[in-house]
Amino acid sequence: MKPRLRIPMSRFWSAAVVGSLAAALLLTSCANNNSTSTSGSRNVASKKIPAKVSADTTLTVGAPILKVALELSGQIDKLPFKVKWANISGGPQCSEAFRADALDICSAAEIPSINAHWTGLDTKLVGAEFRKEPIADPIYELGIAPGAGIKKLADLRGKKIAYSPGQAQGALVLRILKKAGLSKQDVKLVELASTGDVYPTALGNHQVDAAPIAGVNIKRYLTKYGPDGATTIRHGLRDDPGHLWALTDAVADAQKSAAIKELIRFWARAEVWIDAHPKEWIEGYYVKDQGLSREDGEYLVAHAGHPVFPASWKGAIARQQQTVDLLAKEQKHERFDAGVLFDRRYERVAADAVAGEGGEQA
């Protein structure tokens, strides 16, 4: 999925909702200290999704990129239900909102749903998107600090690596170590939350020797620290899973489940529209909405790859299982069947929605 630039949610949420999220954060913190508190993963497979959604149905959606894409493509007024747009996305923010019962669905990568299961939060993945060429167009590159002496993955031995256990970057670090034939004991993991420019700054200040960085941070890091010897290296792994992630209470509700099905269709078509309209996207989203320079927008589009929506989730579930198994081993969690995270009633929705529109199937 396209790199996300976070905007403080307080600009768009009421004081009551922000207060609820603050309370939920405390609950999340407590839950994260108990790795054995796993969700029941309610099975909703037998619940029939209505063929038509009521126009009075309301979904609270945390997908700011989708909102802008629907506005720019002229589709936002065609949604057949009501939407409350929440300016949040990604695992930590969405988890807090789910726990506060302030969100129905959001966009996130693969790790949040796994951590949610381990902390007792019952959620489902309802949409899956990948990149057509995930190795050629990765989301992350491994930023290397000036003078760190890291030319290849094996050179990470004995080095300090930025590590965020609850985020996609943390899982990627573990996969990189595995690929390099290294263990956590062979390196020094420095726990840092990957927000904003924390990782590039830590690299530039020699707080760490290596860190996974993404999006415009790659460009800015090399521009700022490249003259001092900063580099990046490709990790050669898939890091592209993107999902629509919903609260199980939402998909278990008949009318909300129907609204979510429609939202998935609009989401898939919006991703295809973004891919087919780079100039409009740069100007409308990166420049006007996010306040980036046109040069930064062009860089992000050039490195975004092309969207793929699998008609079958078999491969996605298998890759999710590999991640579950790795994190369970390395972070001392209980292993579970990754299939329980996916609501397969929605398996073909995105792929069917973009068939013939340029959104390829995997």
mmCIF file of C-alpha atoms in Angstrom:
data_model
loop_
_atom_site.group_PDB
_atom_site.id
_atom_site.type_symbol
_atom_site.label_atom_id
_atom_site.label_comp_id
_atom_site.label_asym_id
_atom_site.label_seq_id
_atom_site.Cartn_x
_atom_site.Cartn_y
_atom_site.Cartn_z
ATOM 1 C CA MET A 1 0.000 0.000 0.000
ATOM 2 C CA LYS A 2 1.024 3.588 -0.328
ATOM 3 C CA PRO A 3 3.187 4.953 2.515
ATOM 4 C CA ARG A 4 1.098 6.668 5.170
ATOM 5 C CA LEU A 5 1.915 10.034 6.651
ATOM 6 C CA ARG A 6 0.288 10.417 10.042
ATOM 7 C CA ILE A 7 -1.635 13.549 11.050
ATOM 8 C CA PRO A 8 -2.463 14.106 14.730
ATOM 9 C CA MET A 9 -5.933 12.696 15.272
ATOM 10 C CA SER A 10 -6.861 15.519 17.651
ATOM 11 C CA ARG A 11 -7.345 17.798 14.636
ATOM 12 C CA PHE A 12 -10.248 15.690 13.443
ATOM 13 C CA TRP A 13 -11.712 13.846 16.448
ATOM 14 C CA SER A 14 -13.958 15.184 19.175
ATOM 15 C CA ALA A 15 -12.651 15.507 22.717
ATOM 16 C CA ALA A 16 -14.919 12.655 23.785
ATOM 17 C CA VAL A 17 -13.495 10.270 21.203
ATOM 18 C CA VAL A 18 -9.925 11.278 21.974
ATOM 19 C CA GLY A 19 -10.642 10.660 25.654
ATOM 20 C CA SER A 20 -12.008 7.230 24.834
ATOM 21 C CA LEU A 21 -8.898 6.445 22.813
ATOM 22 C CA ALA A 22 -6.674 7.551 25.675
ATOM 23 C CA ALA A 23 -8.482 5.143 27.964
ATOM 24 C CA ALA A 24 -8.170 2.430 25.348
ATOM 25 C CA LEU A 25 -4.428 3.054 25.109
ATOM 26 C CA LEU A 26 -4.130 2.196 28.791
ATOM 27 C CA LEU A 27 -6.029 -1.019 28.165
ATOM 28 C CA THR A 28 -3.818 -1.807 25.195
ATOM 29 C CA SER A 29 -0.713 -1.232 27.293
ATOM 30 C CA CYS A 30 -1.992 -3.569 29.961
ATOM 31 C CA ALA A 31 -2.961 -6.182 27.376
ATOM 32 C CA ASN A 32 0.444 -6.040 25.746
ATOM 33 C CA ASN A 33 1.998 -7.098 29.034
ATOM 34 C CA ASN A 34 0.041 -10.352 28.893
ATOM 35 C CA SER A 35 1.040 -12.377 25.879
ATOM 36 C CA THR A 36 -1.284 -15.233 26.864
ATOM 37 C CA SER A 37 -4.449 -13.141 26.600
ATOM 38 C CA THR A 38 -5.585 -14.335 23.196
ATOM 39 C CA SER A 39 -8.773 -13.469 21.386
ATOM 40 C CA GLY A 40 -11.537 -15.976 20.913
ATOM 41 C CA SER A 41 -11.522 -15.194 17.168
ATOM 42 C CA ARG A 42 -15.262 -15.532 16.749
ATOM 43 C CA ASN A 43 -16.232 -17.529 13.663
ATOM 44 C CA VAL A 44 -18.605 -15.477 11.518
ATOM 45 C CA ALA A 45 -18.368 -17.617 8.368
ATOM 46 C CA SER A 46 -21.954 -18.840 8.663
ATOM 47 C CA LYS A 47 -23.430 -15.330 8.863
ATOM 48 C CA LYS A 48 -24.930 -14.283 5.559
ATOM 49 C CA ILE A 49 -23.993 -10.862 4.227
ATOM 50 C CA PRO A 50 -27.127 -9.056 2.955
ATOM 51 C CA ALA A 51 -27.173 -8.439 -0.781
ATOM 52 C CA LYS A 52 -28.002 -4.772 -0.254
ATOM 53 C CA VAL A 53 -26.916 -2.313 2.402
ATOM 54 C CA SER A 54 -29.350 0.110 3.993
ATOM 55 C CA ALA A 55 -28.632 3.754 3.200
ATOM 56 C CA ASP A 56 -29.033 4.474 6.928
ATOM 57 C CA THR A 57 -26.115 2.211 7.888
ATOM 58 C CA THR A 58 -23.073 4.060 9.249
ATOM 59 C CA LEU A 59 -19.472 2.860 9.227
ATOM 60 C CA THR A 60 -16.644 4.606 11.039
ATOM 61 C CA VAL A 61 -13.663 4.227 8.735
ATOM 62 C CA GLY A 62 -9.995 4.873 9.500
ATOM 63 C CA ALA A 63 -8.545 5.135 6.003
ATOM 64 C CA PRO A 64 -7.549 8.738 5.226
ATOM 65 C CA ILE A 65 -5.851 7.820 1.967
ATOM 66 C CA LEU A 66 -9.036 6.141 0.761
ATOM 67 C CA LYS A 67 -11.071 9.229 1.612
ATOM 68 C CA VAL A 68 -8.828 11.475 -0.493
ATOM 69 C CA ALA A 69 -8.772 8.956 -3.359
ATOM 70 C CA LEU A 70 -12.567 8.790 -3.423
ATOM 71 C CA GLU A 71 -12.778 12.583 -3.388
ATOM 72 C CA LEU A 72 -10.279 13.009 -6.214
ATOM 73 C CA SER A 73 -11.860 10.270 -8.319
ATOM 74 C CA GLY A 74 -15.365 11.636 -7.798
ATOM 75 C CA GLN A 75 -16.622 8.473 -6.091
ATOM 76 C CA ILE A 76 -17.080 9.552 -2.493
ATOM 77 C CA ASP A 77 -20.710 10.621 -2.933
ATOM 78 C CA LYS A 78 -21.548 7.283 -4.526
ATOM 79 C CA LEU A 79 -21.021 5.263 -1.330
ATOM 80 C CA PRO A 80 -24.412 3.611 -0.632
ATOM 81 C CA PHE A 81 -24.186 4.113 3.141
ATOM 82 C CA LYS A 82 -23.066 6.742 5.638
ATOM 83 C CA VAL A 83 -19.401 7.110 6.584
ATOM 84 C CA LYS A 84 -17.728 8.785 9.533
ATOM 85 C CA TRP A 85 -14.135 9.297 8.423
ATOM 86 C CA ALA A 86 -11.516 9.007 11.176
ATOM 87 C CA ASN A 87 -8.107 10.425 10.324
ATOM 88 C CA ILE A 88 -6.201 7.432 11.645
ATOM 89 C CA SER A 89 -4.606 4.366 10.085
ATOM 90 C CA GLY A 90 -2.039 1.751 10.998
ATOM 91 C CA GLY A 91 -1.904 -0.712 13.845
ATOM 92 C CA PRO A 92 -1.439 1.240 17.081
ATOM 93 C CA GLN A 93 -4.020 3.936 16.357
ATOM 94 C CA CYS A 94 -6.580 1.517 14.939
ATOM 95 C CA SER A 95 -6.163 -0.899 17.844
ATOM 96 C CA GLU A 96 -6.825 1.886 20.319
ATOM 97 C CA ALA A 97 -9.919 2.985 18.414
ATOM 98 C CA PHE A 98 -11.203 -0.593 18.134
ATOM 99 C CA ARG A 99 -10.858 -1.059 21.882
ATOM 100 C CA ALA A 100 -12.719 2.190 22.476
ATOM 101 C CA ASP A 101 -15.506 0.980 20.151
ATOM 102 C CA ALA A 102 -14.846 4.146 18.126
ATOM 103 C CA LEU A 103 -13.951 2.487 14.810
ATOM 104 C CA ASP A 104 -15.403 -0.232 12.550
ATOM 105 C CA ILE A 105 -12.688 -0.670 9.919
ATOM 106 C CA CYS A 106 -9.269 0.719 9.012
ATOM 107 C CA SER A 107 -6.252 0.201 6.789
ATOM 108 C CA ALA A 108 -3.212 -1.553 8.251
ATOM 109 C CA ALA A 109 -0.348 -3.915 7.442
ATOM 110 C CA GLU A 110 -0.049 -7.553 8.560
ATOM 111 C CA ILE A 111 1.270 -7.234 12.125
ATOM 112 C CA PRO A 112 -1.598 -5.382 13.878
ATOM 113 C CA SER A 113 -4.123 -8.188 13.467
ATOM 114 C CA ILE A 114 -1.624 -10.691 14.878
ATOM 115 C CA ASN A 115 -0.889 -8.553 17.918
ATOM 116 C CA ALA A 116 -4.607 -7.924 18.361
ATOM 117 C CA HIS A 117 -5.195 -11.658 18.616
ATOM 118 C CA TRP A 118 -2.476 -12.019 21.214
ATOM 119 C CA THR A 119 -3.925 -9.189 23.304
ATOM 120 C CA GLY A 120 -7.532 -10.357 23.246
ATOM 121 C CA LEU A 121 -8.880 -7.951 20.612
ATOM 122 C CA ASP A 122 -11.177 -9.802 18.194
ATOM 123 C CA THR A 123 -10.722 -8.521 14.637
ATOM 124 C CA LYS A 124 -10.855 -9.767 11.052
ATOM 125 C CA LEU A 125 -8.948 -9.013 7.867
ATOM 126 C CA VAL A 126 -11.484 -8.284 5.128
ATOM 127 C CA GLY A 127 -9.347 -6.977 2.276
ATOM 128 C CA ALA A 128 -5.876 -7.915 1.007
ATOM 129 C CA GLU A 129 -3.619 -5.943 -1.324
ATOM 130 C CA PHE A 130 -0.068 -6.615 -2.430
ATOM 131 C CA ARG A 131 2.442 -5.206 -4.887
ATOM 132 C CA LYS A 132 2.887 -6.679 -8.347
ATOM 133 C CA GLU A 133 6.694 -6.761 -7.970
ATOM 134 C CA PRO A 134 7.274 -6.863 -4.196
ATOM 135 C CA ILE A 135 11.016 -7.489 -4.388
ATOM 136 C CA ALA A 136 11.648 -4.801 -7.004
ATOM 137 C CA ASP A 137 9.296 -2.338 -5.275
ATOM 138 C CA PRO A 138 9.699 -2.891 -1.518
ATOM 139 C CA ILE A 139 8.049 -0.667 1.048
ATOM 140 C CA TYR A 140 11.156 -0.618 3.260
ATOM 141 C CA GLU A 141 14.876 -0.389 2.714
ATOM 142 C CA LEU A 142 17.481 -0.946 5.391
ATOM 143 C CA GLY A 143 18.993 2.421 6.255
ATOM 144 C CA ILE A 144 22.686 2.191 7.121
ATOM 145 C CA ALA A 145 24.361 4.748 9.381
ATOM 146 C CA PRO A 146 27.431 6.605 8.103
ATOM 147 C CA GLY A 147 30.562 4.598 8.816
ATOM 148 C CA ALA A 148 28.662 1.492 10.021
ATOM 149 C CA GLY A 149 30.511 -0.735 7.566
ATOM 150 C CA ILE A 150 27.410 -2.643 6.481
ATOM 151 C CA LYS A 151 27.466 -3.609 2.802
ATOM 152 C CA LYS A 152 25.347 -6.769 2.932
ATOM 153 C CA LEU A 153 22.922 -8.408 5.375
ATOM 154 C CA ALA A 154 25.608 -10.671 6.872
ATOM 155 C CA ASP A 155 27.459 -7.531 7.999
ATOM 156 C CA LEU A 156 24.677 -6.895 10.547
ATOM 157 C CA ARG A 157 26.407 -9.235 12.972
ATOM 158 C CA GLY A 158 27.342 -7.307 16.112
ATOM 159 C CA LYS A 159 25.542 -4.150 14.962
ATOM 160 C CA LYS A 160 22.856 -2.039 16.636
ATOM 161 C CA ILE A 161 19.513 -2.351 14.835
ATOM 162 C CA ALA A 162 16.381 -0.293 15.481
ATOM 163 C CA TYR A 163 13.561 -2.609 16.542
ATOM 164 C CA SER A 164 9.871 -1.982 17.141
ATOM 165 C CA PRO A 165 8.370 -5.297 18.314
ATOM 166 C CA GLY A 166 4.720 -4.350 17.784
ATOM 167 C CA GLN A 167 5.086 -2.871 14.301
ATOM 168 C CA ALA A 168 5.684 -4.174 10.781
ATOM 169 C CA GLN A 169 9.269 -2.893 10.949
ATOM 170 C CA GLY A 170 9.962 -5.157 13.922
ATOM 171 C CA ALA A 171 8.793 -8.276 12.130
ATOM 172 C CA LEU A 172 10.823 -7.258 9.083
ATOM 173 C CA VAL A 173 13.961 -6.977 11.211
ATOM 174 C CA LEU A 174 13.408 -10.530 12.482
ATOM 175 C CA ARG A 175 12.931 -11.801 8.927
ATOM 176 C CA ILE A 176 16.074 -9.991 7.788
ATOM 177 C CA LEU A 177 18.095 -11.605 10.569
ATOM 178 C CA LYS A 178 16.729 -15.026 9.640
ATOM 179 C CA LYS A 179 17.647 -14.500 5.994
ATOM 180 C CA ALA A 180 21.165 -13.437 7.023
ATOM 181 C CA GLY A 181 21.571 -16.557 9.159
ATOM 182 C CA LEU A 182 21.699 -14.479 12.339
ATOM 183 C CA SER A 183 19.801 -14.597 15.613
ATOM 184 C CA LYS A 184 18.790 -11.817 17.982
ATOM 185 C CA GLN A 185 21.802 -12.766 20.079
ATOM 186 C CA ASP A 186 24.114 -11.961 17.165
ATOM 187 C CA VAL A 187 23.045 -8.294 17.118
ATOM 188 C CA LYS A 188 21.936 -5.596 19.524
ATOM 189 C CA LEU A 189 18.267 -4.714 19.070
ATOM 190 C CA VAL A 190 17.510 -1.157 20.156
ATOM 191 C CA GLU A 191 13.797 -0.737 20.861
ATOM 192 C CA LEU A 192 12.485 2.405 19.203
ATOM 193 C CA ALA A 193 8.968 3.169 18.034
ATOM 194 C CA SER A 194 9.016 3.806 14.301
ATOM 195 C CA THR A 195 7.143 7.082 14.080
ATOM 196 C CA GLY A 196 7.894 10.118 11.955
ATOM 197 C CA ASP A 197 11.621 10.536 11.397
ATOM 198 C CA VAL A 198 12.714 8.672 14.534
ATOM 199 C CA TYR A 199 14.608 5.977 12.628
ATOM 200 C CA PRO A 200 16.417 8.274 10.163
ATOM 201 C CA THR A 201 17.412 10.556 13.052
ATOM 202 C CA ALA A 202 18.662 7.586 15.091
ATOM 203 C CA LEU A 203 20.750 6.492 12.118
ATOM 204 C CA GLY A 204 22.159 9.942 11.519
ATOM 205 C CA ASN A 205 23.061 10.317 15.210
ATOM 206 C CA HIS A 206 24.698 6.852 15.298
ATOM 207 C CA GLN A 207 22.200 5.691 17.918
ATOM 208 C CA VAL A 208 21.761 2.644 15.691
ATOM 209 C CA ASP A 209 23.749 1.187 12.803
ATOM 210 C CA ALA A 210 20.769 -0.021 10.769
ATOM 211 C CA ALA A 211 17.015 0.562 10.652
ATOM 212 C CA PRO A 212 14.191 -0.180 8.208
ATOM 213 C CA ILE A 213 12.944 3.069 6.704
ATOM 214 C CA ALA A 214 10.227 3.714 4.153
ATOM 215 C CA GLY A 215 8.692 6.215 1.789
ATOM 216 C CA VAL A 216 10.001 9.747 1.653
ATOM 217 C CA ASN A 217 12.197 9.027 4.690
ATOM 218 C CA ILE A 218 14.498 7.053 2.397
ATOM 219 C CA LYS A 219 14.933 9.996 0.053
ATOM 220 C CA ARG A 220 15.358 12.520 2.867
ATOM 221 C CA TYR A 221 17.783 10.328 4.797
ATOM 222 C CA LEU A 222 20.090 9.881 1.824
ATOM 223 C CA THR A 223 19.859 13.562 0.946
ATOM 224 C CA LYS A 224 20.739 14.682 4.478
ATOM 225 C CA TYR A 225 23.269 12.062 5.522
ATOM 226 C CA GLY A 226 24.475 10.651 2.193
ATOM 227 C CA PRO A 227 27.377 13.119 1.996
ATOM 228 C CA ASP A 228 28.564 11.679 5.342
ATOM 229 C CA GLY A 229 28.437 8.115 4.018
ATOM 230 C CA ALA A 230 24.840 7.073 4.760
ATOM 231 C CA THR A 231 23.442 4.375 2.466
ATOM 232 C CA THR A 232 20.538 1.970 2.170
ATOM 233 C CA ILE A 233 20.512 -1.679 1.139
ATOM 234 C CA ARG A 234 17.701 -3.835 -0.194
ATOM 235 C CA HIS A 235 16.596 -6.697 2.048
ATOM 236 C CA GLY A 236 15.194 -8.864 -0.771
ATOM 237 C CA LEU A 237 12.077 -9.933 1.142
ATOM 238 C CA ARG A 238 8.353 -9.392 0.663
ATOM 239 C CA ASP A 239 7.209 -6.549 2.886
ATOM 240 C CA ASP A 240 4.093 -5.545 0.969
ATOM 241 C CA PRO A 241 0.971 -6.917 2.752
ATOM 242 C CA GLY A 242 -1.752 -4.306 3.057
ATOM 243 C CA HIS A 243 -5.181 -4.950 4.503
ATOM 244 C CA LEU A 244 -8.559 -3.594 5.366
ATOM 245 C CA TRP A 245 -8.929 -4.586 8.993
ATOM 246 C CA ALA A 246 -12.259 -4.676 10.808
ATOM 247 C CA LEU A 247 -13.633 -5.205 14.275
ATOM 248 C CA THR A 248 -15.354 -8.602 14.465
ATOM 249 C CA ASP A 249 -18.379 -6.915 16.034
ATOM 250 C CA ALA A 250 -18.688 -4.916 12.801
ATOM 251 C CA VAL A 251 -18.518 -7.862 10.393
ATOM 252 C CA ALA A 252 -20.893 -9.820 12.644
ATOM 253 C CA ASP A 253 -23.541 -7.108 12.274
ATOM 254 C CA ALA A 254 -25.695 -7.779 9.196
ATOM 255 C CA GLN A 255 -25.946 -4.233 7.844
ATOM 256 C CA LYS A 256 -22.385 -3.276 8.731
ATOM 257 C CA SER A 257 -21.116 -6.434 7.027
ATOM 258 C CA ALA A 258 -22.961 -5.379 3.869
ATOM 259 C CA ALA A 259 -21.513 -1.868 4.114
ATOM 260 C CA ILE A 260 -18.019 -3.306 4.554
ATOM 261 C CA LYS A 261 -18.477 -5.384 1.404
ATOM 262 C CA GLU A 262 -19.330 -2.240 -0.533
ATOM 263 C CA LEU A 263 -16.434 -0.358 1.039
ATOM 264 C CA ILE A 264 -14.008 -3.064 -0.100
ATOM 265 C CA ARG A 265 -15.189 -2.592 -3.684
ATOM 266 C CA PHE A 266 -14.693 1.164 -3.505
ATOM 267 C CA TRP A 267 -11.297 0.671 -1.832
ATOM 268 C CA ALA A 268 -9.984 -1.664 -4.543
ATOM 269 C CA ARG A 269 -11.179 0.620 -7.328
ATOM 270 C CA ALA A 270 -9.666 3.625 -5.583
ATOM 271 C CA GLU A 271 -6.272 1.902 -5.385
ATOM 272 C CA VAL A 272 -6.452 1.175 -9.109
ATOM 273 C CA TRP A 273 -7.431 4.807 -9.764
ATOM 274 C CA ILE A 274 -4.418 6.036 -7.771
ATOM 275 C CA ASP A 275 -2.130 3.787 -9.801
ATOM 276 C CA ALA A 276 -3.608 5.018 -13.090
ATOM 277 C CA HIS A 277 -3.583 8.733 -12.219
ATOM 278 C CA PRO A 278 -0.133 9.543 -10.783
ATOM 279 C CA LYS A 279 -0.188 13.254 -11.643
ATOM 280 C CA GLU A 280 -3.590 13.817 -10.038
ATOM 281 C CA TRP A 281 -2.508 11.819 -7.000
ATOM 282 C CA ILE A 282 0.725 13.733 -6.543
ATOM 283 C CA GLU A 283 -1.044 17.074 -6.755
ATOM 284 C CA GLY A 284 -4.218 16.188 -4.862
ATOM 285 C CA TYR A 285 -2.789 13.992 -2.114
ATOM 286 C CA TYR A 286 0.929 14.460 -1.610
ATOM 287 C CA VAL A 287 1.060 18.192 -2.327
ATOM 288 C CA LYS A 288 -2.347 19.573 -1.302
ATOM 289 C CA ASP A 289 -3.379 17.087 1.400
ATOM 290 C CA GLN A 290 -0.021 16.103 2.914
ATOM 291 C CA GLY A 291 1.941 19.284 2.260
ATOM 292 C CA LEU A 292 4.863 17.546 0.574
ATOM 293 C CA SER A 293 6.863 18.954 -2.283
ATOM 294 C CA ARG A 294 6.011 17.824 -5.782
ATOM 295 C CA GLU A 295 9.457 16.226 -5.952
ATOM 296 C CA ASP A 296 8.698 14.146 -2.853
ATOM 297 C CA GLY A 297 5.361 13.127 -4.346
ATOM 298 C CA GLU A 298 7.000 12.040 -7.566
ATOM 299 C CA TYR A 299 9.517 9.980 -5.593
ATOM 300 C CA LEU A 300 6.762 8.215 -3.640
ATOM 301 C CA VAL A 301 4.737 7.415 -6.756
ATOM 302 C CA ALA A 302 7.802 6.104 -8.558
ATOM 303 C CA HIS A 303 8.508 3.687 -5.704
ATOM 304 C CA ALA A 304 4.943 2.625 -4.915
ATOM 305 C CA GLY A 305 4.691 -0.313 -7.300
ATOM 306 C CA HIS A 306 1.355 -1.467 -8.708
ATOM 307 C CA PRO A 307 -1.546 -2.967 -6.728
ATOM 308 C CA VAL A 308 -2.537 -6.630 -6.867
ATOM 309 C CA PHE A 309 -5.705 -8.053 -5.301
ATOM 310 C CA PRO A 310 -5.609 -11.837 -4.885
ATOM 311 C CA ALA A 311 -8.777 -13.713 -5.791
ATOM 312 C CA SER A 312 -7.653 -16.411 -3.379
ATOM 313 C CA TRP A 313 -6.225 -15.676 0.061
ATOM 314 C CA LYS A 314 -4.425 -19.013 0.307
ATOM 315 C CA GLY A 315 -1.030 -17.421 -0.278
ATOM 316 C CA ALA A 316 -1.782 -14.462 1.967
ATOM 317 C CA ILE A 317 -2.794 -16.762 4.823
ATOM 318 C CA ALA A 318 0.321 -18.907 4.334
ATOM 319 C CA ARG A 319 2.559 -15.824 4.531
ATOM 320 C CA GLN A 320 0.641 -14.578 7.570
ATOM 321 C CA GLN A 321 1.197 -17.976 9.201
ATOM 322 C CA GLN A 322 4.938 -17.672 8.622
ATOM 323 C CA THR A 323 4.870 -14.296 10.368
ATOM 324 C CA VAL A 324 2.813 -15.687 13.263
ATOM 325 C CA ASP A 325 5.255 -18.565 13.682
ATOM 326 C CA LEU A 326 8.296 -16.266 13.593
ATOM 327 C CA LEU A 327 6.873 -13.776 16.094
ATOM 328 C CA ALA A 328 5.599 -16.548 18.372
ATOM 329 C CA LYS A 329 9.100 -18.002 18.526
ATOM 330 C CA GLU A 330 11.059 -14.770 18.840
ATOM 331 C CA GLN A 331 8.657 -12.848 21.099
ATOM 332 C CA LYS A 332 7.491 -15.774 23.267
ATOM 333 C CA HIS A 333 3.840 -15.783 22.207
ATOM 334 C CA GLU A 334 1.465 -18.673 21.730
ATOM 335 C CA ARG A 335 1.299 -19.951 18.161
ATOM 336 C CA PHE A 336 -2.126 -19.952 16.498
ATOM 337 C CA ASP A 337 -3.756 -20.661 13.140
ATOM 338 C CA ALA A 338 -3.459 -17.470 11.065
ATOM 339 C CA GLY A 339 -6.574 -18.439 9.132
ATOM 340 C CA VAL A 340 -8.752 -17.273 12.035
ATOM 341 C CA LEU A 341 -7.713 -13.685 11.266
ATOM 342 C CA PHE A 342 -9.311 -13.679 7.810
ATOM 343 C CA ASP A 343 -13.021 -13.298 7.114
ATOM 344 C CA ARG A 344 -13.132 -15.319 3.918
ATOM 345 C CA ARG A 345 -16.672 -14.220 3.092
ATOM 346 C CA TYR A 346 -14.906 -11.214 1.553
ATOM 347 C CA GLU A 347 -12.163 -13.179 -0.211
ATOM 348 C CA ARG A 348 -13.066 -12.389 -3.814
ATOM 349 C CA VAL A 349 -14.709 -9.001 -3.330
ATOM 350 C CA ALA A 350 -11.731 -6.765 -4.146
ATOM 351 C CA ALA A 351 -10.482 -8.911 -7.027
ATOM 352 C CA ASP A 352 -13.926 -9.085 -8.611
ATOM 353 C CA ALA A 353 -14.405 -5.330 -8.170
ATOM 354 C CA VAL A 354 -11.346 -4.474 -10.257
ATOM 355 C CA ALA A 355 -11.471 -7.290 -12.788
ATOM 356 C CA GLY A 356 -10.699 -5.697 -16.140
ATOM 357 C CA GLU A 357 -9.850 -2.346 -14.554
ATOM 358 C CA GLY A 358 -6.099 -2.807 -14.237
ATOM 359 C CA GLY A 359 -6.047 -4.162 -10.690
ATOM 360 C CA GLU A 360 -4.387 -7.479 -11.311
ATOM 361 C CA GLN A 361 -5.060 -10.653 -9.363
ATOM 362 C CA ALA A 362 -2.336 -12.656 -7.693
#
